[in-house]
Amino acid sequence: MGLNDVKEMHTNTTMTDSPVVTDVLVVGAGPTGLTLACDLARRGVRALVAERAAGLFPGSRGKGIQPRTLEIFDDLGVIGAALESGGPAPVGMLWRDGVRQGEYRMFDEAEPSDSAPYAGPLLLPQWRTQEILYARLTDLGGAVAFGVEVTGLDQDADGVTARLAGGGTVRAAYAVAADGGRSAVRQALGIGMTGETVDPQPMLVADIRIAEGALDRDNWHVFPADGTDATGGAARAGGFAAICPLPGTPDFQLVARFTDSAGPDLSPDGVRKAVAARTHLSVDDVTEVRWASDFRPRAALADAFRAGRVFLAGDAAHVHSPAGGQGLNTSVQDAYNLGWKLGAVLRHGADAALLDTYEEERRPIAARMLDLSTRIHHGAARRGTATRQLGLEYRDSPLSADARTAAARAALPDGSPQAGDRAPDGPLGAGRLFDALRGPHFTLLAVAAADLELPSLHEELVHVRHTGACAPYEPGLYLIRPDGYVAWAGPDGRGLADHLTSTKLEVLRSCA
Ligand SMILES: Cc1cc2nc3c(=O)[nH]c(=O)nc-3n(C[C@H](O)[C@H](O)[C@H](O)COP(=O)(O)OP(=O)(O)OC[C@H]3O[C@@H](n4cnc5c(N)ncnc54)[C@H](O)[C@@H]3O)c2cc1C
């Protein structure tokens, strides 16, 4: 779909000199932009996704989907497609001089449980994740304007005007820069990106096909730098490589490290040679090179996640080492945090100050993720509980308040949520709590609290669910945000209405 088609959808005109008018301009149709667009579409918020490229990203790049992101995919209605297309991460296999040295676990094992149904990580090529999100966006009536590059923007008190390459403008109430690590929008806003090089060596990432029988698909094959190549010659120093089968495809993802500053040769022949120089495979064993790119691992955080009416999300706000598989996941969760807030402001008239909490909540999370990814990159931390992202919380957020006493909170059993925590799953009637949470609404969960008086709440925006028990929730009331975090918890309803008022969520109260 080109700009003119989108323009027709938005303004019923294709005249090139009139701006396209929309509520939210999303710059970039990567995982961040697509997630945000899906969330806005299901909230009935008009959004225009402008994507510079002619189509969706074709590479497998961010292939590790963490359990927390799988929960978001469940809420967005794409979990079935993701699970069908992906698979578990295979066990690592260490090679030396063409000989298997044995298997090793790259991830600490975790089992699904009643409160966390997805153990993960799920291996899913990024191009497939994006296809799935794009299909969902289309189902929800949304669209992406491909071949549309945003080159700059201006803002005033009422909105943002973005300039497009090739002429034309888009006028929106808000804009979200989901345009990746080199974000032109971030640069146009003059927001700095502070960080460091995690590894000065250039890396190659490519999707390749390998001759039948030359390498099994049961393992994630790891070739350390000090091995020898197919001819017995010494591999180049620093010539580490890893080759991982990609579930649901005949492809493997190759990641190779280079020591020469010139960086990798991205041509098919260059990729074949990189494989042959680091592994026991020959140049001819690589039958096809489907996509190749290079990168230098960097950890950097945008100095701000917001400038006026423009928000930064995903790689535009933070770039990580790929080690530990955090980047795409953190990006999807940025979008998920911002979507409901934009919806509350634009659809339901919530105070725009609610949007301040996006940066307050997400920037500290991104900073911690940078640190974790860098430590994993250097072998100083494992891929385990933290990388699964189920423990991320917003306890210090102005949106979180727990009306229980400090003593009552301290006495909570392990895993019982407090305000700010991720809302765990649990049994609810004949089904699951996650079934009740699925959708764009808030949920007021009343556990063993049938006799309590509840404040009157907006029926469409807050679904009230009563239950006798819902482990690991202790008896009481829990207001759960649309993005699956406990906003407020209390032994009874006292203080909830005041909390909604003080957190700019007055719209959740019944207007009756
Ligand atoms: C080798 C490698 C492995 C990785 N593995 C993992 C992993 O296992 N797990 C994980 O979580 N993450 C991983 N990542 C990171 C992950 O790929 C990124 O974090 C993710 O792609 C970020 O998504 P995004 O939508 O923010 O940005 P991007 O994916 O970069 O998308 C930005 C989009 O914006 C478009 N665009 C750019 N400029 C403009 C403009 N001016 N106008 C319009 N459109 C524009 C681009 O064309 C692009 O489509 C890995 C990265 C690498 C390099």
mmCIF file of C-alpha atoms in Angstrom, residues 40 67 82 86 96 112 140 160 166 180 183 193 200 248 253 269 304 369 377 421 433 455 471 488-489:
data_model
loop_
_atom_site.group_PDB
_atom_site.id
_atom_site.type_symbol
_atom_site.label_atom_id
_atom_site.label_comp_id
_atom_site.label_asym_id
_atom_site.label_seq_id
_atom_site.Cartn_x
_atom_site.Cartn_y
_atom_site.Cartn_z
ATOM 1 C CA LEU A 40 -3.911 1.243 18.438
ATOM 2 C CA PRO A 67 7.992 -15.461 27.616
ATOM 3 C CA ALA A 82 3.703 -17.502 16.658
ATOM 4 C CA GLY A 86 8.337 -21.094 15.912
ATOM 5 C CA ARG A 96 36.413 -27.937 17.366
ATOM 6 C CA PRO A 112 5.459 -23.444 32.024
ATOM 7 C CA LEU A 140 -7.814 -5.216 12.551
ATOM 8 C CA VAL A 160 3.160 17.139 14.699
ATOM 9 C CA GLY A 166 9.494 13.005 -2.263
ATOM 10 C CA GLY A 180 15.302 1.733 14.460
ATOM 11 C CA SER A 183 16.405 6.828 13.946
ATOM 12 C CA MET A 193 22.069 8.604 22.393
ATOM 13 C CA PRO A 200 34.585 -3.351 18.472
ATOM 14 C CA GLY A 248 9.445 -23.435 10.398
ATOM 15 C CA GLN A 253 20.930 -18.114 10.952
ATOM 16 C CA ASP A 269 30.509 -15.601 -1.937
ATOM 17 C CA ALA A 304 14.993 11.116 26.502
ATOM 18 C CA MET A 369 18.263 -4.353 29.766
ATOM 19 C CA HIS A 377 27.738 -10.526 25.747
ATOM 20 C CA ASP A 421 4.155 -6.155 39.213
ATOM 21 C CA LEU A 433 -7.247 -15.072 34.109
ATOM 22 C CA PRO A 455 -16.275 2.090 43.309
ATOM 23 C CA ALA A 471 -3.670 -18.187 43.019
ATOM 24 C CA TRP A 488 -3.506 -0.784 42.196
ATOM 25 C CA ALA A 489 -4.045 -3.444 44.868
#
